[in-house]
GROMACS .gro file of N, CA and C in nm:
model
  285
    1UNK      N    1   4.035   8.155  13.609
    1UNK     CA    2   3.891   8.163  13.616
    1UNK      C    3   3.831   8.024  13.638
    2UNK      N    4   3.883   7.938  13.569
    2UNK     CA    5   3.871   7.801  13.596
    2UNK      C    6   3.885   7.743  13.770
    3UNK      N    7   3.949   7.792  13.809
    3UNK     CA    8   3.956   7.741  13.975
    3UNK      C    9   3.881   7.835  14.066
    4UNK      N   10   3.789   7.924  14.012
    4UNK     CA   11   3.727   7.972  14.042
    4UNK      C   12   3.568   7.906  14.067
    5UNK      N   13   3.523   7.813  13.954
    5UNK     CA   14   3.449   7.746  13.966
    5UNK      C   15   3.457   7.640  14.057
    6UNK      N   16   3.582   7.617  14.102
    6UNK     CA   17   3.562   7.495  14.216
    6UNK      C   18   3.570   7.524  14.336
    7UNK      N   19   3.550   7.646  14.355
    7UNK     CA   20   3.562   7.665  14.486
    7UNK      C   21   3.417   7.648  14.555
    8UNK      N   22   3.439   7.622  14.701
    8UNK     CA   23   3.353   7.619  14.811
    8UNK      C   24   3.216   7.733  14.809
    9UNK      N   25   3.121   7.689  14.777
    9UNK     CA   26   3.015   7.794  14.765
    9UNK      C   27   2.876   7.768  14.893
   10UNK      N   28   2.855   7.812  14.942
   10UNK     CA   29   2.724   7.821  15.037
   10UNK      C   30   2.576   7.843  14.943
   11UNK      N   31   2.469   7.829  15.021
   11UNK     CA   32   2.321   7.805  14.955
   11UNK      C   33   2.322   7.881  14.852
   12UNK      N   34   2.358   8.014  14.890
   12UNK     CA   35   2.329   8.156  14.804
   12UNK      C   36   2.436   8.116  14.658
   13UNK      N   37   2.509   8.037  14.631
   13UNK     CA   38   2.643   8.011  14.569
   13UNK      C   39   2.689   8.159  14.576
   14UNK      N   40   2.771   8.200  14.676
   14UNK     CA   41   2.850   8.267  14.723
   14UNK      C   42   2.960   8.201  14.763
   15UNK      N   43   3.086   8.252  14.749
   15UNK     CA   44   3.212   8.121  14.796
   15UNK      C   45   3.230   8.185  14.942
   16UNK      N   46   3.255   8.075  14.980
   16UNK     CA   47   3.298   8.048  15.124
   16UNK      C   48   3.411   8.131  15.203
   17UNK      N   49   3.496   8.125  15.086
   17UNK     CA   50   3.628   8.163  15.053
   17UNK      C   51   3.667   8.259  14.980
   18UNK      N   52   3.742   8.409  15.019
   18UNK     CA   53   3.724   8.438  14.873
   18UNK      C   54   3.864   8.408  14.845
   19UNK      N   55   3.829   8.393  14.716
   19UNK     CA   56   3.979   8.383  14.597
   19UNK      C   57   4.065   8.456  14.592
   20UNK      N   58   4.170   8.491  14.577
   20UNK     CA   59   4.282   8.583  14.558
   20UNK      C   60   4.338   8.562  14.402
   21UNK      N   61   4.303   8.647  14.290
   21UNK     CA   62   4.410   8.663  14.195
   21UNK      C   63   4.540   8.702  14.213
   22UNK      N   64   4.647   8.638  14.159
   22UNK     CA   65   4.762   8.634  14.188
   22UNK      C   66   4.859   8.669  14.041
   23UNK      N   67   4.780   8.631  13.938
   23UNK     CA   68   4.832   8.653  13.799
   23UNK      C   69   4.759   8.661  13.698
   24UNK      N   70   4.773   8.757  13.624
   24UNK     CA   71   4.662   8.767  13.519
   24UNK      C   72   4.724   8.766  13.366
   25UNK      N   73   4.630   8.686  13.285
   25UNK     CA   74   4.708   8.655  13.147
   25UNK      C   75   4.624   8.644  13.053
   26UNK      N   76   4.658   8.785  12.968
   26UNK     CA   77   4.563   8.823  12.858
   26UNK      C   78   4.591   8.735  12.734
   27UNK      N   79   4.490   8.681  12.655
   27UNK     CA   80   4.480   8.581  12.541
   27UNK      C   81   4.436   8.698  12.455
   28UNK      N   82   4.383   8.742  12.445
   28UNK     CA   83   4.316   8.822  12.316
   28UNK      C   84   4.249   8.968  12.380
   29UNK      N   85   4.344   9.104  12.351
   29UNK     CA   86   4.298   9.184  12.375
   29UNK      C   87   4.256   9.322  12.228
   30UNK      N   88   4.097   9.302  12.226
   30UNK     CA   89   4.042   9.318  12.107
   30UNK      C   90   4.048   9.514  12.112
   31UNK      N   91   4.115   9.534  12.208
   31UNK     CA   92   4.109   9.707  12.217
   31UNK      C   93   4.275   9.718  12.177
   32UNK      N   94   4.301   9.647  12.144
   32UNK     CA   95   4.474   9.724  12.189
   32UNK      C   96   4.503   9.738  12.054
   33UNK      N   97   4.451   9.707  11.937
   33UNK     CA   98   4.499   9.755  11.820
   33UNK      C   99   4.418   9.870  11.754
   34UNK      N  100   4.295   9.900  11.846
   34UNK     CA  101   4.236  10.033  11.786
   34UNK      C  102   4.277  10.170  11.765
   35UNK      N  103   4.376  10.186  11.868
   35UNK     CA  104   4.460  10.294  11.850
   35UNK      C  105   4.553  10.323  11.797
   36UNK      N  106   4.612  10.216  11.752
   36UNK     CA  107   4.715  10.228  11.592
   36UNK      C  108   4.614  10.218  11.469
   37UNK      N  109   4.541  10.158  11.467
   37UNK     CA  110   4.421  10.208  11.342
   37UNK      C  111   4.385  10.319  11.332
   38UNK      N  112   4.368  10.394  11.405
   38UNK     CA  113   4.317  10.536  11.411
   38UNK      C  114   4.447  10.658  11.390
   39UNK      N  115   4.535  10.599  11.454
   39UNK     CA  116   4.683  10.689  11.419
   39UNK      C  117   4.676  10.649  11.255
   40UNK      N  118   4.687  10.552  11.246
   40UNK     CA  119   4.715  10.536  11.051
   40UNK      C  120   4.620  10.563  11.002
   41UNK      N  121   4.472  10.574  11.038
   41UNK     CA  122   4.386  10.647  10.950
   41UNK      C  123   4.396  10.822  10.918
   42UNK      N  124   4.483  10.875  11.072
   42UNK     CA  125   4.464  11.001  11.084
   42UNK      C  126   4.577  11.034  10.989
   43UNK      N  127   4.697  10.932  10.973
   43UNK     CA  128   4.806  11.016  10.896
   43UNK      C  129   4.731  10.981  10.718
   44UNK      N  130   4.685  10.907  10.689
   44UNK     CA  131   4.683  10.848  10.559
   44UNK      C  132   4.561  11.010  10.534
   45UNK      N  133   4.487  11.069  10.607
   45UNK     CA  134   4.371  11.208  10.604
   45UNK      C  135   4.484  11.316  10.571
   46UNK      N  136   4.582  11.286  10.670
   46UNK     CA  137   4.684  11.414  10.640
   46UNK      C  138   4.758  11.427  10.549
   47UNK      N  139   4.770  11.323  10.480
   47UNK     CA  140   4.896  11.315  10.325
   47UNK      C  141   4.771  11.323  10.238
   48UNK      N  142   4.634  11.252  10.203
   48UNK     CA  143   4.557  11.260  10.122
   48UNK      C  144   4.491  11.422  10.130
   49UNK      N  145   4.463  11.487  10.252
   49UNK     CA  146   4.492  11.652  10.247
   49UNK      C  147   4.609  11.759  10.195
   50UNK      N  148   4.703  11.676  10.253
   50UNK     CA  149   4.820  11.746  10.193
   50UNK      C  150   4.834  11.791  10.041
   51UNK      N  151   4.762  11.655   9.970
   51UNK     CA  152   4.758  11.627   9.835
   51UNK      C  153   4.695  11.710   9.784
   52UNK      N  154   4.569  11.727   9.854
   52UNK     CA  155   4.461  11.794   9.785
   52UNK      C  156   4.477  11.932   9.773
   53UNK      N  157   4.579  11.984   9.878
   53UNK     CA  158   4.633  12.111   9.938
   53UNK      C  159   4.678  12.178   9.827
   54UNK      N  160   4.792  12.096   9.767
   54UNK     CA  161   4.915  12.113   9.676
   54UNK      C  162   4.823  12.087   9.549
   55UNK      N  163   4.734  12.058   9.503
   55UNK     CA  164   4.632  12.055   9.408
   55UNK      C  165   4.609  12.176   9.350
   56UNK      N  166   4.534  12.298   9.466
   56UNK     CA  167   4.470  12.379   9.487
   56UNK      C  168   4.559  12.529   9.472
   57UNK      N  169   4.559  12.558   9.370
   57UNK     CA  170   4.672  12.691   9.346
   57UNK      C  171   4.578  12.828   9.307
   58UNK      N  172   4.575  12.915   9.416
   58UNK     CA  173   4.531  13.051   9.399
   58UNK      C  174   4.367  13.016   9.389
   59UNK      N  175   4.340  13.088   9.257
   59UNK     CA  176   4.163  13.042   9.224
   59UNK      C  177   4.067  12.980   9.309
   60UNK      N  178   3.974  12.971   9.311
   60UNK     CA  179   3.893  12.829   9.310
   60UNK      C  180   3.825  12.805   9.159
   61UNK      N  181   3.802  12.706   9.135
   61UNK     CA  182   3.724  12.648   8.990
   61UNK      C  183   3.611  12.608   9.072
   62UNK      N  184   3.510  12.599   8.948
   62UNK     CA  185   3.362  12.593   8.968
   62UNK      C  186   3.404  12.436   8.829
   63UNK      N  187   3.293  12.353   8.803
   63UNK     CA  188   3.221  12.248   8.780
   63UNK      C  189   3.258  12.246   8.611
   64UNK      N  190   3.227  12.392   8.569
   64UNK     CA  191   3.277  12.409   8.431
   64UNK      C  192   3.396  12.433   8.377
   65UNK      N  193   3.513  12.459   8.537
   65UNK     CA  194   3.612  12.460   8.454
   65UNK      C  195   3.733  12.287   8.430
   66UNK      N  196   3.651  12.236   8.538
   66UNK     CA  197   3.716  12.102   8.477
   66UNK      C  198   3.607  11.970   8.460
   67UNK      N  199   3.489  12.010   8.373
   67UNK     CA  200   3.448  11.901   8.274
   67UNK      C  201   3.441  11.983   8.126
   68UNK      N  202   3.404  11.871   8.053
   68UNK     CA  203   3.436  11.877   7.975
   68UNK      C  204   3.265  11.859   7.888
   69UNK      N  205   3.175  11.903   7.950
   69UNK     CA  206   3.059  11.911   7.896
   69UNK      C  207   3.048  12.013   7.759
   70UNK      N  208   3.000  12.015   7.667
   70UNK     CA  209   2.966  12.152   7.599
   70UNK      C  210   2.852  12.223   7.634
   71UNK      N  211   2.767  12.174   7.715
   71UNK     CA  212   2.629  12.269   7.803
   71UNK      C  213   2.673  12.340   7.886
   72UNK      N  214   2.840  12.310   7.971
   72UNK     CA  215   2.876  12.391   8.064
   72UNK      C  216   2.915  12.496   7.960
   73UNK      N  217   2.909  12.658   8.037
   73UNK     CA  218   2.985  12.811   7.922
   73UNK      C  219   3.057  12.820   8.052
   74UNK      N  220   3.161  12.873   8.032
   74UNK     CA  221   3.212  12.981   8.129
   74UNK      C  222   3.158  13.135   8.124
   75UNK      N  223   3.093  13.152   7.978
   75UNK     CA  224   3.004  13.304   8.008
   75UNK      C  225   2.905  13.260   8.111
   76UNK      N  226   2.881  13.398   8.196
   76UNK     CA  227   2.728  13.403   8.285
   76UNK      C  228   2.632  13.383   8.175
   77UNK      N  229   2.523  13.329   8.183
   77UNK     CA  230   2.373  13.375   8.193
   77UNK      C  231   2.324  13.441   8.123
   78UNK      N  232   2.328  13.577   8.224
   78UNK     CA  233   2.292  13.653   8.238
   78UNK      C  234   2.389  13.773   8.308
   79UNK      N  235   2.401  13.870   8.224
   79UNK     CA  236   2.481  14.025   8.265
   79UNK      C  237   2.479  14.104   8.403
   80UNK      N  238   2.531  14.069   8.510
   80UNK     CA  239   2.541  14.112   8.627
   80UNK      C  240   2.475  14.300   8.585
   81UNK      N  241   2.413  14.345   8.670
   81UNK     CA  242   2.319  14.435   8.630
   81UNK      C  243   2.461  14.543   8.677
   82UNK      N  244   2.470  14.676   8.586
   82UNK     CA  245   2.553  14.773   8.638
   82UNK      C  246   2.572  14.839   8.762
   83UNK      N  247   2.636  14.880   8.869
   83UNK     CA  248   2.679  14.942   8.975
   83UNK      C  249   2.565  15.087   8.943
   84UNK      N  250   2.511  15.081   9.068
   84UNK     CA  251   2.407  15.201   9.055
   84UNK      C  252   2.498  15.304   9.057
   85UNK      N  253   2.501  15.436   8.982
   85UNK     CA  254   2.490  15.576   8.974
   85UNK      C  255   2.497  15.608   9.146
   86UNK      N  256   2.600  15.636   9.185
   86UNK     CA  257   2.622  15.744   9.282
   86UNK      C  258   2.674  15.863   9.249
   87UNK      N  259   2.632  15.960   9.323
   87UNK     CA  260   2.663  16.098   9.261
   87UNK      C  261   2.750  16.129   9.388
   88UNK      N  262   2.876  16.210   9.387
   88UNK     CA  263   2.918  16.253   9.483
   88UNK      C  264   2.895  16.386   9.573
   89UNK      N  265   2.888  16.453   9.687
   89UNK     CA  266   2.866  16.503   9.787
   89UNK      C  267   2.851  16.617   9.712
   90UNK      N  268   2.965  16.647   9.605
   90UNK     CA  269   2.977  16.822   9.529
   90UNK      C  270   2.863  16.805   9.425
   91UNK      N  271   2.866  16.709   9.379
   91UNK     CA  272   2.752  16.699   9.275
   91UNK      C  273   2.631  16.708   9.304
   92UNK      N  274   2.584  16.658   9.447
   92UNK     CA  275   2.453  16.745   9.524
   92UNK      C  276   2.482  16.859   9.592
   93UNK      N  277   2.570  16.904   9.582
   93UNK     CA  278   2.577  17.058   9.641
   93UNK      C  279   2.532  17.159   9.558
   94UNK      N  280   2.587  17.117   9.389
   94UNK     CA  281   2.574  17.177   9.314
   94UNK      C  282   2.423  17.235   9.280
   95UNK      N  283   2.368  17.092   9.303
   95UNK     CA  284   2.224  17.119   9.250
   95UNK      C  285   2.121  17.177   9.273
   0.00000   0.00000   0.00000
């Protein structure tokens, strides 16, 4: 790039001449390690999933079953209201 500046240039500094690259020689290429960063981020997601995977047996748990608050109950609330009364097909025939 350096002998680039000495070359022959006209009013416009346009060279006279053009240059021919003949060899090129990278000092610092700031892309070429991004893609092994990203491979080792993607495996370090897949073992820290894996983990979480093998954690996770049957169930799911809710908030109360692993603290240790005494405000958390594992009773509801409140009593899920009973399954309405259906009568079956003979039982309105009957009537």
């Amino acid at each position: 790039m350096l002998k680039l500046e000495e070359a022959l240039v006209d009013e416009n500094d346009r060279p006279l001449y053009a240059p021919k690259m003949i060899k090129v020689e990278l000092l610092n290429n700031p892309f070429s390690i991004t893609p092994r960063i990203i491979l080792q981020e993607s495996e370090e997601v897949k073992n820290n999933s894996e983990i979480k995977t093998s954690r996770v047996n049957g169930k799911s748990k809710s908030a109360r079953d692993y603290l240790t608050n005494p405000k958390l109950s594992s009773q509801p609330a409140v009593e899920p209201p009973p399954p309405p009364n259906k009568r079956r097909k003979e039982d309105r025939i009957s009537d």
